[in-house]
Amino acid sequence: MASPEESGQLSVEWARSHMPVFALAEKYLRKKDDGRNLFQDLRLASCLHVSKETAVFVESLKSFGMNIHLVAANPLSSQDDVASFLRSIGVSVSAKSNESIDEYTSSINSAAESNPEMIVDDGGELHVAYSQTGSLSCRGGTDETTSGTFRLKAIEKAGKLTYPVIPVNDAETKHLFDNKYGSGQSAIDGLFRAAGLLLSGKCVVVAGYGWVGRGVALRSRGMGSRVVVTEVDGRKALEAHLDGFQVMPMMKAAELGDIFLTCTGQIDVVRSEHFARMKDGAIVGNVGHFDTEIDVSGLNRLAIKTGQSRRNVTRFELENKKSIYLLCQGRVVNLVAAEGHPPEIMQLSFANQLLSLYYLLDHESELRDSKSRVLEFPQEIDALVTNLALEGFDLKIDSLNSSQKEYAQSY
Amino acid sequence: MASPEESGQLSVEWARSHMPVFALAEKYLRKKDDGRNLFQDLRLASCLHVSKETAVFVESLKSFGMNIHLVAANPLSSQDDVASFLRSIGVSVSAKSNESIDEYTSSINSAAESNPEMIVDDGGELHVAYSQTGSLSCRGGTDETTSGTFRLKAIEKAGKLTYPVIPVNDAETKHLFDNKYGSGQSAIDGLFRAAGLLLSGKCVVVAGYGWVGRGVALRSRGMGSRVVVTEVDGRKALEAHLDGFQVMPMMKAAELGDIFLTCTGQIDVVRSEHFARMKDGAIVGNVGHFDTEIDVSGLNRLAIKTGQSRRNVTRFELENKKSIYLLCQGRVVNLVAAEGHPPEIMQLSFANQLLSLYYLLDHESELRDSKSRVLEFPQEIDALVTNLALEGFDLKIDSLNSSQKEYAQSY
Amino acid sequence: MASPEESGQLSVEWARSHMPVFALAEKYLRKKDDGRNLFQDLRLASCLHVSKETAVFVESLKSFGMNIHLVAANPLSSQDDVASFLRSIGVSVSAKSNESIDEYTSSINSAAESNPEMIVDDGGELHVAYSQTGSLSCRGGTDETTSGTFRLKAIEKAGKLTYPVIPVNDAETKHLFDNKYGSGQSAIDGLFRAAGLLLSGKCVVVAGYGWVGRGVALRSRGMGSRVVVTEVDGRKALEAHLDGFQVMPMMKAAELGDIFLTCTGQIDVVRSEHFARMKDGAIVGNVGHFDTEIDVSGLNRLAIKTGQSRRNVTRFELENKKSIYLLCQGRVVNLVAAEGHPPEIMQLSFANQLLSLYYLLDHESELRDSKSRVLEFPQEIDALVTNLALEGFDLKIDSLNSSQKEYAQSY
Amino acid sequence: MASPEESGQLSVEWARSHMPVFALAEKYLRKKDDGRNLFQDLRLASCLHVSKETAVFVESLKSFGMNIHLVAANPLSSQDDVASFLRSIGVSVSAKSNESIDEYTSSINSAAESNPEMIVDDGGELHVAYSQTGSLSCRGGTDETTSGTFRLKAIEKAGKLTYPVIPVNDAETKHLFDNKYGSGQSAIDGLFRAAGLLLSGKCVVVAGYGWVGRGVALRSRGMGSRVVVTEVDGRKALEAHLDGFQVMPMMKAAELGDIFLTCTGQIDVVRSEHFARMKDGAIVGNVGHFDTEIDVSGLNRLAIKTGQSRRNVTRFELENKKSIYLLCQGRVVNLVAAEGHPPEIMQLSFANQLLSLYYLLDHESELRDSKSRVLEFPQEIDALVTNLALEGFDLKIDSLNSSQKEYAQSY
């Protein structure tokens, strides 16, 4: 029987062996950094899902000489064996598989108060917490998600953002791949492990047709489901319609859906008025970063009886005698019920993270004068990661010849 | 913390609540049997995957008064909590989650030697074992799979089949649904849980384009993979080609595939000459009933080093320095790494099973004279299950009006 | 400017160059027939769509020495330039692009009354007409469609079938390919040419989920439509459901559909009660062999005004102020608005036709004693065409090795 | 028999009845313009594909009082009956179905030299020609394509752009819909009509994975083809890979493809070195705006014999004895062989065109001071067209409630 540490190590090795693009980024950086040691002894606070892929990233930062304090980006998503492994190589990890909200918040606050020099975040929680400490230690940061980017801009608007931040989600090599192909697959994976039901012939309601919703809708259809999309944005609604999905308001979708998956970044997207109209046995799960998309309190208020049906399935019996099944307490099914995005996707995000952290230090003096604290994602990193990804995925492409280049300048 | 028995019970309840078609079949039979008690006190030996859906079926047989001896249809596929629950309601279960081959075989032999009056089998193992006992106790049996049907015909040809058998796989409401939609989804589910890798952009080689292979190819594509199909049957190869899959011999596919899934019912479909040509990191798994499709011994002979990479992933390092990853020791990934077909599919198979067992007793005298011991699947059961399925899936369809019926007779 | 004859010749050459499987069948037959000249001077009456692919087939029969009388299988589907070309090589063709029903019927009757020695039919019209002549000249025949097969069995049942017939539609290499992939594509092609509307986002109602309906549903989805399926057969309805299509009765589908395509072989599948519920602008077309599936008379009765909107689109304004557009007068859109199945599909059908005609003569004496006049499709032809198709499509496949063959016999 | 004028009118009515979004835009503008008559007596030069949808747009401009001179955007794409109809309502049309290059160029030059007050262009030809006249009559213009936008920026850079231009292609409601869903369908439609071959099982090589290429790849797959994508842009190549298409350089794709479709906006994307490697019977067609993507001269040089196979198919026999078929002389197949994008798509483009022209006049004084002559596409028009499109497509969507709006501002 393997110890948690050994089991974690195997898990991290499995991830690493499927992250060649990240390995190429690391190799690139090691060459570039040669002798400068920009990361050496730097205090990093990071709030990330404690997964095997995160461990590959964190282990790499460690190997560059950083001191790392890692906390969880979600109270339910941490893998204990991975945490054990990271501790064994000297990373300070405050996270466990099933934290209370208090433990989770308190870990984030401790990390925020540790006077970090850099912050890597996933959802903006750590940046928000740090902005309330009054500390000025931080020299730069990144964030991984659409939600986080949004919050960082709000902190900046409120005049509380004291360091430059690179919104990694804005990298084309991040949001086009992680959000669509990553979430698309891992949502289905989470759904399989949590509920284990047939998708063929089911009506799946996808709330939100951003990159995440697009991926989830596409893969649900790929498993044989009929997909209904709800949106608040007209242009996305039109796209969903022309992609062959049925578009309607949630009040109508509520009556038709067998499975509901929220991908909006908003609050209360599925709420009491919707629960009340659902079919008996409807399944409700969330793919968005925060557990705000499904109004779980509202569901509790409607319920006359609740109980656990499976590990990640809670049954709510309503007054109308119908049952609604909630997945993973409304937390992101991809990470709570499954393992999050596969390593081939996470390698792109973490390659961008790694190169962004370095960029912040390498351009520190120039960035001091930049008007905006939430930076445009540096195009050079996007271009570099694109090339590394082509190499890592073993893809050969064409290039413009000289007459084509000339044509591209002519009219 | 729930006891295994309680946990098993929850699991079975979850399955039952998603098996309305089976419930309708049960209700139908209870009405039909009214007072006759054909199943009362009958000794049944059954060799099935000890899953939550099987438990719903077995519990129903028990409620009709049968005495049931249940053994596993695969040494790795049994769920211990489900077994505990079944024991708690009085079913004799000889199965555990990780049996040795000896334990597995010995359980089957005991069941065969228990002078059963009926046999329910999945793969023909129990029928084969019974045929060697010389017992004449058995009055009728069924089998669930293509493989089992095939073996039963061979037993009959050898003059050793002493009772009528209904090959449930021949039911249109079984093989069209279980094999295609069931295997299609559960193979992907197994792949996710076992390996957790990205399917988008991968090249998946599906060996065999029967109903199982069709489902696996379709769902792999649905997750964004490019699919290569290998076949020995020309007509199926043409279909795969026109369905947009690339068709080639395994020797060539071996060089291109990232993931190999065998769905053939044959032996050594992927063997040494193929392993030797595979890319570094290739993943090999089996979706067929028996663990004969991948030549695991051959792989062991080629390997200079082996080790466990994840729970259901074994790494083989070959002399050529490349690694090959074998899923679930070559056993059916759908059941070993995941939970098998979802309950909505299994309900169709078990509705057919239930009604077939009853049919065998209800028509016992007529069947005594039937020339063939492996019966044609009774059309009346197929028609009945079709109607129950429409009701259970809540589907309304059209019917021919009188002028259309007349037209159907005219020329 | 090319003459009709030259234009027809070019067209036939284009078809021939995309029918390598037919060429292989012809070559095979020429070798087999060597010196026997079974087709020499034989009188053939054939009722087929006068298309470029048919011309390739007919030209081949001509080159074997047959005397051929060709009439149209549909009053609207004949291509005049192809007819000109066929006449120029000595085929007697009674067909033109836009026949009246009288001309069409009279041509068929003439062909039936010409004392043919063999009959090749598409839809059974010619067999029916011949059965009423009292002639005994015919030595064998074939038919191309499901509809035709059905009618032949009815003629046989009525004791009027005096010669053996091979129902070519029963060939796996015919119905699996022609009906699904052929109809699937050519229905979309016909829809494009007739109406020229966007399919993305449209709701397409497919009536019937046989092989034709499956193909049409699949390709409609492939163009971005949401597909609703109507059926009278429960098992097919379940398949459509699990394939991710919405299943409902036509009365409900009538309210939802933007486009209706009938693929049933039945009469009045879309009729007054449905027209009355349709949305303004609904488009109704037929993919089935006969123009009976849409109740055009009913539509005329409901209309307060009709008019031609495009070449193959008739507008019916109903009392409720809504307009319904009928494609191709209710005749098969694939052939009337487009060119029918592509040559790569037709080559399979015509390879089967060619080999079936030869088979009938080659086995004439044995067949005299066969109980049934509508024969089982000869497996040897299916197997042969399968092999020729693999060669023609340049597909390589695996074959069983000796231990696999042995395994296939064991249990 | 209808006159060309009548036939054109029917055609335009058919288009108009499928362009409700354009009708809503027109209605909106009529209300907004009430009494101002900004379009009255204005001289418009427009270079557009003379199609039924263009006629709906032009007729509308006419009804607002404009004097319109229409020339063709492609020497092969004009529909004569539509031109006749437009002339009958007083539009000056210099275009016919099969122009020589000289006629085509001379028409554009005449239009450029007519001292237009506004220019509507499709591909930038007219803007380029006008920029060489030295006239200063023009007060504003638009262009429809990616290619045109690119050229306008080059004219501006050269200091020759004397009036503000709105690049309509930059509207999200244009390029997301027209380029992807429009081109996707009309390319397949063009392929069907030009070549009439089976797509199932074919290998289709799509050059370029921009919005047009994405649509073409998606719909080709939807018809059962295997799709290979070539790209010069790494990020797009990665997307194609993860969308399940095979990515490779054209030199390798040339050996595999059955059909080649260029969607790049570049020159010589398929050229001699590729033709030389193609399979016998390969088909080459262009979906891009200009006939520069396929090196037709190169193909002519390689050929030892050429000839017309079908209306829009030219056969080139090469020295290596293989034949290559070129569609539509290398001009855009969507418009030359088929009817271009369907009206439901064109209505979005033309609603943007109509509102953009009005915007240019309505904001004339402000725009005089704008730094850039090629404007950003006005967001207010995009938002307006989005809403009109929702109404026209009859789509209902959700809107944020007050607590969601608040959440969207918080952090």
PDB file of C-alpha atoms in Angstrom, chain C residues 192-193, chain D residues 51-52 76-77 79 185-194 311-312 328 332-341:
ATOM      1  CA  PHE C 192     -30.128  23.539 -51.155  1.00  0.00           C
ATOM      2  CA  ARG C 193     -30.935  23.741 -54.839  1.00  0.00           C
TER       3      ARG C 193
ATOM      4  CA  SER D  51     -27.537  38.274 -56.125  1.00  0.00           C
ATOM      5  CA  LYS D  52     -31.128  38.227 -54.960  1.00  0.00           C
ATOM      6  CA  LEU D  76     -18.684  35.118 -62.704  1.00  0.00           C
ATOM      7  CA  SER D  77     -21.146  35.646 -59.865  1.00  0.00           C
ATOM      8  CA  GLN D  79     -27.384  36.661 -61.829  1.00  0.00           C
ATOM      9  CA  GLN D 185     -23.105  26.088 -45.935  1.00  0.00           C
ATOM     10  CA  SER D 186     -22.617  27.816 -49.261  1.00  0.00           C
ATOM     11  CA  ALA D 187     -19.234  26.169 -49.843  1.00  0.00           C
ATOM     12  CA  ILE D 188     -20.858  22.749 -49.480  1.00  0.00           C
ATOM     13  CA  ASP D 189     -23.738  23.898 -51.655  1.00  0.00           C
ATOM     14  CA  GLY D 190     -21.287  25.068 -54.318  1.00  0.00           C
ATOM     15  CA  LEU D 191     -19.395  21.797 -54.099  1.00  0.00           C
ATOM     16  CA  PHE D 192     -22.606  19.810 -54.538  1.00  0.00           C
ATOM     17  CA  ARG D 193     -23.744  21.771 -57.558  1.00  0.00           C
ATOM     18  CA  ALA D 194     -20.342  21.986 -59.211  1.00  0.00           C
ATOM     19  CA  ARG D 311     -20.394  23.272 -66.179  1.00  0.00           C
ATOM     20  CA  ASN D 312     -18.077  24.404 -63.384  1.00  0.00           C
ATOM     21  CA  CYS D 328     -15.190  27.474 -61.151  1.00  0.00           C
ATOM     22  CA  VAL D 332     -15.380  31.445 -55.219  1.00  0.00           C
ATOM     23  CA  VAL D 333     -17.481  28.260 -55.575  1.00  0.00           C
ATOM     24  CA  ASN D 334     -20.151  29.507 -53.177  1.00  0.00           C
ATOM     25  CA  LEU D 335     -21.230  32.210 -55.587  1.00  0.00           C
ATOM     26  CA  VAL D 336     -20.212  30.882 -58.960  1.00  0.00           C
ATOM     27  CA  ALA D 337     -21.626  27.380 -58.630  1.00  0.00           C
ATOM     28  CA  ALA D 338     -24.293  28.091 -56.005  1.00  0.00           C
ATOM     29  CA  GLU D 339     -26.194  31.174 -54.861  1.00  0.00           C
ATOM     30  CA  GLY D 340     -23.826  32.488 -52.199  1.00  0.00           C
ATOM     31  CA  HIS D 341     -24.844  32.729 -48.581  1.00  0.00           C
TER      32      HIS D 341
END
